Coordinates of C-alpha atoms in Angstrom, one line a residue:
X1 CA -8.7 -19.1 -36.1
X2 CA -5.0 -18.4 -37.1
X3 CA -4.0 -16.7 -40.1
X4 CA -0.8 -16.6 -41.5
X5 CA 0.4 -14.8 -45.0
X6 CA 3.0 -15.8 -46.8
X7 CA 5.0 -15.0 -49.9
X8 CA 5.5 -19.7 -51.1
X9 CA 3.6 -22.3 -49.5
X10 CA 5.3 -25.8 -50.2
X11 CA 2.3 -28.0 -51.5
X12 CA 2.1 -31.6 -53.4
X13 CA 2.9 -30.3 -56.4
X14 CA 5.4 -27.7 -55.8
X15 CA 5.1 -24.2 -54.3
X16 CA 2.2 -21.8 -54.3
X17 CA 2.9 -18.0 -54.1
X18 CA 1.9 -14.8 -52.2
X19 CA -1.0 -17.2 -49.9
X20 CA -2.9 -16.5 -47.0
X21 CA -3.3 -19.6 -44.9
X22 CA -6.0 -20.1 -42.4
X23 CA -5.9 -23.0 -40.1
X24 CA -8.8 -23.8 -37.5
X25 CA -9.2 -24.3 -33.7
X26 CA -8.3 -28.2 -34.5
X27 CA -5.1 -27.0 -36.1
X28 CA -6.0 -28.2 -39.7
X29 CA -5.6 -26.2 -42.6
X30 CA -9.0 -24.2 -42.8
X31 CA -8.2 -22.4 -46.8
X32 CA -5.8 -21.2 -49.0
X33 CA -6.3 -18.0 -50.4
X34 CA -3.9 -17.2 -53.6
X35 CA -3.1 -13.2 -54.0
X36 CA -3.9 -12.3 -50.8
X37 CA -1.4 -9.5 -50.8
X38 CA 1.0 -11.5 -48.6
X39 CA 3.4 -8.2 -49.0
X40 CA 7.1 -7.2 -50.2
X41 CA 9.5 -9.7 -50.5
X42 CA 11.5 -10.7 -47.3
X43 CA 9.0 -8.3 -44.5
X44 CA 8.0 -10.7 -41.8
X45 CA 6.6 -10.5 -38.6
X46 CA 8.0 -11.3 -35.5
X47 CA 5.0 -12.9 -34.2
X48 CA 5.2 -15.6 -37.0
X49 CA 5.9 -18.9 -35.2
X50 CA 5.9 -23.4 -35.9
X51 CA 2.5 -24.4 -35.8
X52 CA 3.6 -27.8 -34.7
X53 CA 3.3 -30.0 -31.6
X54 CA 5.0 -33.7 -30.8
X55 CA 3.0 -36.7 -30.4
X56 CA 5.6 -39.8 -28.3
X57 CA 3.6 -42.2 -29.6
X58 CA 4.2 -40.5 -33.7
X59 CA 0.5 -39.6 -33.6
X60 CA -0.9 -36.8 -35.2
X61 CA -1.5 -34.3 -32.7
X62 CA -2.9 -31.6 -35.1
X63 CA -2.3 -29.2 -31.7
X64 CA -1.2 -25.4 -32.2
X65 CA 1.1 -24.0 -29.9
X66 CA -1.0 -21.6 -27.6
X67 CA 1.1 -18.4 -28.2
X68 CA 0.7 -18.8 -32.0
X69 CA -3.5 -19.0 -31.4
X70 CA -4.6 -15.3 -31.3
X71 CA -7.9 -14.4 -30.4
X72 CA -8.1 -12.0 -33.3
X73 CA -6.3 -13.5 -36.6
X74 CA -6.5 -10.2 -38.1
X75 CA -3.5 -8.4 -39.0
X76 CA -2.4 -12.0 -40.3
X77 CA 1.0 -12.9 -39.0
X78 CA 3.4 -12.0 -42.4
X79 CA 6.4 -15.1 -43.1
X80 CA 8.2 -15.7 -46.0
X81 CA 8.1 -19.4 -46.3
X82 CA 5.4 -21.7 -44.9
X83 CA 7.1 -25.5 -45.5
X84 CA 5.6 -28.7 -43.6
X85 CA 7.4 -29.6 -40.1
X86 CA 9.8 -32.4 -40.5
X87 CA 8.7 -36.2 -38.9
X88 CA 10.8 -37.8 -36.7
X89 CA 10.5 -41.2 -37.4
X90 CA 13.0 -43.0 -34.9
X91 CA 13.4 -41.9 -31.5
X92 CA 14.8 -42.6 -28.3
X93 CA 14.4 -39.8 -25.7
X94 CA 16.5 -41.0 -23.0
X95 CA 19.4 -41.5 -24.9
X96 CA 19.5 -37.9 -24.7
X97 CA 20.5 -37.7 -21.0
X98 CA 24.1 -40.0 -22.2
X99 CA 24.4 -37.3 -25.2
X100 CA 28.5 -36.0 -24.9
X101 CA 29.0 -38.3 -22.2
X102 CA 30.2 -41.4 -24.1
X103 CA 33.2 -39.3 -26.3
X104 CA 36.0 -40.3 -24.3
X105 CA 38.4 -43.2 -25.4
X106 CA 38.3 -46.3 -23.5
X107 CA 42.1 -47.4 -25.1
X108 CA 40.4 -50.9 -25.9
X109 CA 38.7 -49.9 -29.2
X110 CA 35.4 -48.0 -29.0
X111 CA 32.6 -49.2 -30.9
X112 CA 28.7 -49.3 -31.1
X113 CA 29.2 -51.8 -29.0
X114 CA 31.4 -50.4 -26.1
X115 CA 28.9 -47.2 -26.4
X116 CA 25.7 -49.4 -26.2
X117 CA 26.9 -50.7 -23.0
X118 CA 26.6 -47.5 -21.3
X119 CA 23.1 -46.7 -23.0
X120 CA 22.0 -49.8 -21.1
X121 CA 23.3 -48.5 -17.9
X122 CA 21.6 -45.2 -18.5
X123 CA 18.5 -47.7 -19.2
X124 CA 18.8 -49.2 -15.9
X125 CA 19.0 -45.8 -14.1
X126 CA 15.6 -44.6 -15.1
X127 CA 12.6 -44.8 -13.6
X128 CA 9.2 -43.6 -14.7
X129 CA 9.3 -40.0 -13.7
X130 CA 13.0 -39.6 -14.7
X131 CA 12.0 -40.7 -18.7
X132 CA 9.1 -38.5 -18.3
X133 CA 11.0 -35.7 -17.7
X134 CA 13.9 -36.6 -20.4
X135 CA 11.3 -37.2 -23.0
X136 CA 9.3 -33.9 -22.1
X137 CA 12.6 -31.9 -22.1
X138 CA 14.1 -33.7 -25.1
X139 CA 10.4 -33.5 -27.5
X140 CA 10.5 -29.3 -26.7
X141 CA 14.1 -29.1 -28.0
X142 CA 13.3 -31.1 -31.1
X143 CA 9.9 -29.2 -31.9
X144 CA 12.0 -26.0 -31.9
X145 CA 14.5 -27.3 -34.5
X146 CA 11.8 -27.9 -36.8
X147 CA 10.4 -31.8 -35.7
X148 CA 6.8 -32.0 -35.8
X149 CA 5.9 -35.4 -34.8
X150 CA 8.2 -37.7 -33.2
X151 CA 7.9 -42.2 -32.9
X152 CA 9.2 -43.3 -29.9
X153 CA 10.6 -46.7 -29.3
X154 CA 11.6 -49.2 -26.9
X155 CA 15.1 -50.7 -26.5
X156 CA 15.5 -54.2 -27.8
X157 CA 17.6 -56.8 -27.5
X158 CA 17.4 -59.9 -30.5
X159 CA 19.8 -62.7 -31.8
X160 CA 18.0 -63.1 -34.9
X161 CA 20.5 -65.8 -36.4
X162 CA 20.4 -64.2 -39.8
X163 CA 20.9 -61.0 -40.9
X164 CA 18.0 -58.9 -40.0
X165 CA 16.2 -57.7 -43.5
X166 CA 16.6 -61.4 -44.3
X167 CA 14.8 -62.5 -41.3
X168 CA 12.0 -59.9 -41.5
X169 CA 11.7 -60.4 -45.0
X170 CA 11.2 -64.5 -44.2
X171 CA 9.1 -63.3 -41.2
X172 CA 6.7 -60.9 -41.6
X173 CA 4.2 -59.6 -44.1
X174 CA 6.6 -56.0 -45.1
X175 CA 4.8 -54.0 -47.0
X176 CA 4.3 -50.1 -47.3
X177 CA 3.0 -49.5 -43.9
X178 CA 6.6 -50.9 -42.6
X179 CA 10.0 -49.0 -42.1
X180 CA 13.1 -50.3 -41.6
X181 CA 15.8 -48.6 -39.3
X182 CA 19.3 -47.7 -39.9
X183 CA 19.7 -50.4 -42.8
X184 CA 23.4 -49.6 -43.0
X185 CA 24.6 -53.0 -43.6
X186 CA 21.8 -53.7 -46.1
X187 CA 23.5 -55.7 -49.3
X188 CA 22.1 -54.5 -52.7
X189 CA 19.9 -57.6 -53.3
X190 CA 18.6 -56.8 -49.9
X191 CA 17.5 -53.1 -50.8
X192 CA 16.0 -54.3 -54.0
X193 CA 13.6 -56.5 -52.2
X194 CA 12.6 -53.8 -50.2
X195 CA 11.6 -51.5 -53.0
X196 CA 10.1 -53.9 -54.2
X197 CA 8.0 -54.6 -50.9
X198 CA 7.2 -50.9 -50.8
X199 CA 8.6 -50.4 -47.6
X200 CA 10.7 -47.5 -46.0
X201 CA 14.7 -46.9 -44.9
X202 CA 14.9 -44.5 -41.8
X203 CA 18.1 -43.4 -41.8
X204 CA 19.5 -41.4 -38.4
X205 CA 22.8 -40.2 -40.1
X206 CA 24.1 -37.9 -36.9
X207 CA 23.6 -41.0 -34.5
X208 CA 25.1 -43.5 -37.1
X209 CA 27.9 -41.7 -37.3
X210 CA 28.5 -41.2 -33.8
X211 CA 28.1 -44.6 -33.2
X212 CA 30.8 -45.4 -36.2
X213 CA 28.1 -48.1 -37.8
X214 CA 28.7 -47.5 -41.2
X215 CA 26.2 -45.3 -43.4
X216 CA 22.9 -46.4 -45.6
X217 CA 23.6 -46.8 -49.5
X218 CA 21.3 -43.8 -50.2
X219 CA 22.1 -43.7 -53.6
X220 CA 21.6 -47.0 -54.6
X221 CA 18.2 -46.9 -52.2
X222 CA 16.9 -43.6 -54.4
X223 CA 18.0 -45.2 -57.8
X224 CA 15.1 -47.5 -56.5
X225 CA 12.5 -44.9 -55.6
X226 CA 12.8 -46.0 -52.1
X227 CA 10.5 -43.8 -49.6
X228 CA 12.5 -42.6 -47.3
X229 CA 12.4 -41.0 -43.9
X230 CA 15.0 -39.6 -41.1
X231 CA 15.4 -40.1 -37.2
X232 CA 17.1 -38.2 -34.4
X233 CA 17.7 -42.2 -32.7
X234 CA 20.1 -40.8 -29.9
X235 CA 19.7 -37.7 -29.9
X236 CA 23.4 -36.1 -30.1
X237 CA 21.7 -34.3 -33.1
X238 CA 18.1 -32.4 -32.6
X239 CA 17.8 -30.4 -36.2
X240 CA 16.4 -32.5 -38.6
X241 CA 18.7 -30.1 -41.1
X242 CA 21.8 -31.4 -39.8
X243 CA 20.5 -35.5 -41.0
X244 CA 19.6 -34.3 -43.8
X245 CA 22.6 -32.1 -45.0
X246 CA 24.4 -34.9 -43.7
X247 CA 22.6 -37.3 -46.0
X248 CA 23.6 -35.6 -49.0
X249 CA 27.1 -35.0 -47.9
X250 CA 28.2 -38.4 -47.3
X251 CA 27.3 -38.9 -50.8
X252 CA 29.5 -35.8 -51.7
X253 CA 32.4 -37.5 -49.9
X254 CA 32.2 -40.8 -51.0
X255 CA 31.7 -40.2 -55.0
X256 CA 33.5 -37.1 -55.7
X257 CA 30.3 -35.4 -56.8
X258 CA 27.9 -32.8 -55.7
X259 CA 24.1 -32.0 -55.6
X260 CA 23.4 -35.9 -55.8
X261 CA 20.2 -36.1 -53.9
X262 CA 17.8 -34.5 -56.1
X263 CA 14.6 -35.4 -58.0
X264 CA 12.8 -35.1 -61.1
X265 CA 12.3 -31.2 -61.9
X266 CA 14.1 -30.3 -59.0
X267 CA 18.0 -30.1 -59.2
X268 CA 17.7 -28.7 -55.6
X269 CA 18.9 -30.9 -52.8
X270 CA 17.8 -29.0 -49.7
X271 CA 14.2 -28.9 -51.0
X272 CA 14.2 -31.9 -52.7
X273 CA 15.4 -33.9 -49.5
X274 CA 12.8 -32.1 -47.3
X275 CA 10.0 -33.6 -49.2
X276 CA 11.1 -36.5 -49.6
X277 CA 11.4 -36.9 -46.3
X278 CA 8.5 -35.2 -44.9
X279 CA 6.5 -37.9 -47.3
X280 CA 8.1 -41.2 -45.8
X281 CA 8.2 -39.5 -42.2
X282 CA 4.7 -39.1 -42.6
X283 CA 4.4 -42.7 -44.0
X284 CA 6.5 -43.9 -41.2
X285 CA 4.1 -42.4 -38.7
X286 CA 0.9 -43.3 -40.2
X287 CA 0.1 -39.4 -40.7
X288 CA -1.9 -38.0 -43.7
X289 CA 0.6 -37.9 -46.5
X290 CA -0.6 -34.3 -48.0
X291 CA 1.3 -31.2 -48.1
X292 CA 0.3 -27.8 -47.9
X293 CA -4.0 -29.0 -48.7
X294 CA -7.1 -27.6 -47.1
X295 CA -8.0 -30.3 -44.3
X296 CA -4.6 -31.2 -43.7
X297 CA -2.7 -30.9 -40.1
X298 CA -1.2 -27.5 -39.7
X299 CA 2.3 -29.3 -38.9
X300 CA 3.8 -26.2 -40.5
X301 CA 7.2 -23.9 -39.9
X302 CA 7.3 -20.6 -41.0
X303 CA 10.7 -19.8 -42.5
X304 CA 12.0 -16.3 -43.1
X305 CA 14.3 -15.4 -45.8
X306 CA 16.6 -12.0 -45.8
X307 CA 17.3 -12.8 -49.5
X308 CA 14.8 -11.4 -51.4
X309 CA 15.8 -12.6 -54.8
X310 CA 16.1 -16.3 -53.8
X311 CA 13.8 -18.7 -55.0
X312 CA 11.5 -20.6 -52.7
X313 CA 14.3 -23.9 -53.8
X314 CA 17.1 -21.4 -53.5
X315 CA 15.8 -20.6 -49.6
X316 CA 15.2 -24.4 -48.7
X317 CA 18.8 -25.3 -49.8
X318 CA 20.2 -22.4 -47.6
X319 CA 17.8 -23.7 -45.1
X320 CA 19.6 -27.2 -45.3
X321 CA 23.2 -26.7 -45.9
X322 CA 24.2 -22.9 -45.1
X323 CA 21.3 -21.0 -43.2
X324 CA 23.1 -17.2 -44.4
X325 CA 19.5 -15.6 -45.4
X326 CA 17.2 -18.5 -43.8
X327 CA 15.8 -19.4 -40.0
X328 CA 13.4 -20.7 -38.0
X329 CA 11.0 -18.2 -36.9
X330 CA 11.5 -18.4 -33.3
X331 CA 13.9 -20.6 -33.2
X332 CA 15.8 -21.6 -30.0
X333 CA 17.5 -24.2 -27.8
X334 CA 14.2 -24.7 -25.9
X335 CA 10.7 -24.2 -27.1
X336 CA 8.1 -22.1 -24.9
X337 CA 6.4 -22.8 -21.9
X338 CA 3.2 -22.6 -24.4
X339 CA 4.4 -25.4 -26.3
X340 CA 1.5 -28.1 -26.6
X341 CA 3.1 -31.9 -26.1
X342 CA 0.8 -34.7 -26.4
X343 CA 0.9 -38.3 -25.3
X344 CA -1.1 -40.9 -25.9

């Protein structure tokens, strides 16, 4: 048994102070204690770490890293802010290996297209131990950003004749257990039918714009109440921070305007965003849609704070867009040898 204090917990309905959280052997949430004494304001502990793990296949993996799995739980390990581990809803691992290697100009007009003509060459080069070892070494880097379950996918080539949310659409039953990728050239009549379907936009903002292919109409997709969910895709950006500041800031550029992407009772974007896209990452992934509830997975990251007068909102939008007072407890390029992977 694990036990960590802390002064918020994010939860369903918003954020629970000065908690002690235990989580069990299967690395679910075991109980929330309220006033548990959690301590002053900004002390944490060093040994606070991410009780996440990576599933390729997007599955839960419940797991807990072993060097955050004490044999005594007792003195509890102190953090600041306990918030859920982001999803990663669209992945491709090997893409990582061609990461900063396709930046150079051709002089005959790069596009997606010239780039994806080299991804396919780096397809061709693989064999099985070779992804194996990209995917291992990529899903340790993301998991130490803050990714807590990752969905793989294949490379696929179609000619579909039509555009492809018409052809789907025309195709297939979509409904709320389907998420579309990228959707950047999506028209408005085609975003309406989405909503409408109930489905759910991943949007990979750091590999679309890389790859120069455009950017979703997030603001005409939230005016909806479109779930929504985010994707590293090619990997040339690990922190699921960087898509979603980036989310928010293409809006910023395009309209003139600031602090667009928030919600109901929460002008905060950073926070705002993060649920929002925890909800449809889990949604995407077909993992339990709670936050912060006895029984769910301990997908958690423990977030300290230097600022003692900032809000729980306050810290999750300096976690986003500046990081001055906020990090990652433990946070590096690689994750440890004790980091738990699971594939299925």
């Amino acid at each position: 048994m694990q036990t960590l204090r802390a002064r918020w917990l994010m939860t369903e309905s918003g954020w629970l102070p000065d908690v002690t959280v235990s989580i069990d052997d299967a690395g679910a949430i075991a109980a929330i204690e309220s006033g548990a004494g959690s301590g002053a304001p900004g002390a944490t502990g060093t040994n606070a770490v991410a009780t996440s793990a990576v599933a390729a296949n997007g599955a839960a993996t419940n797991a807990v890293p072993t060097s955050a799995c004490p044999a005594n739980a007792t003195p509890a390990a102190q953090v600041d802010l306990l918030i859920p581990a982001m999803p990663n809803a669209h992945c491709h691992a090997f893409q990582h290996r061609i990461a900063g290697l396709t930046e150079r100009a051709s002089g005959t007009g790069d596009s997606f297209w010239t780039w994806r003509e080299r991804m396919y060459e780096a397809i061709d080069a693989l064999d099985a131990a070779a992804l194996e070892t990209a995917a291992t070494t990529l899903y340790r880097r993301i998991a130490a950003f803050g990714y807590g379950a990752v969905a793989e996918v294949e490379a696929a080539r179609a000619h579909l004749g039509t555009t492809p949310i018409d052809w789907l659409c025309a195709n297939a039953p979509v409904d709320a257990h389907w998420t579309l990728v990228h959707a950047t050239h999506a028209t408005g009549a085609e975003l309406e039918r989405l909503a409408a379907l109930d489905a759910t936009v991943c949007v990979c903002t750091t590999t679309e714009a890389n790859l120069g292919d455009s950017q979703f109409d997030l603001q005409r997709w939230s005016a909806l109440g479109g779930s929504l969910s985010i994707g590293s895709d090619s990997n040339v950006g690990l922190d699921p921070r960087e898509e979603l500041r980036w989310l928010e800031y293409q809006g910023r550029l395009a309209r003139r305007e600031r602090s667009l992407l928030v919600s109901a009772g929460n002008p905060h974007p950073g926070s705002a965003l993060w649920r929002r896209a925890v909800a449809g990452g889990r949604r995407s992934l077909g993992l339990p849609a709670g936050i912060g509830a006895v029984g769910a997975p301990a997908q958690l990251l423990a977030i300290a704070c230097e600022d003692s007068a900032m809000s729980a909102d306050e810290a999750l939008d300096d976690l986003v867009f500046a990081q001055r007072a906020t990090r990652l407890h433990g946070a590096s390029a690689s994750a440890s040898a004790n980091e738990r992977i699971e594939r299925n």
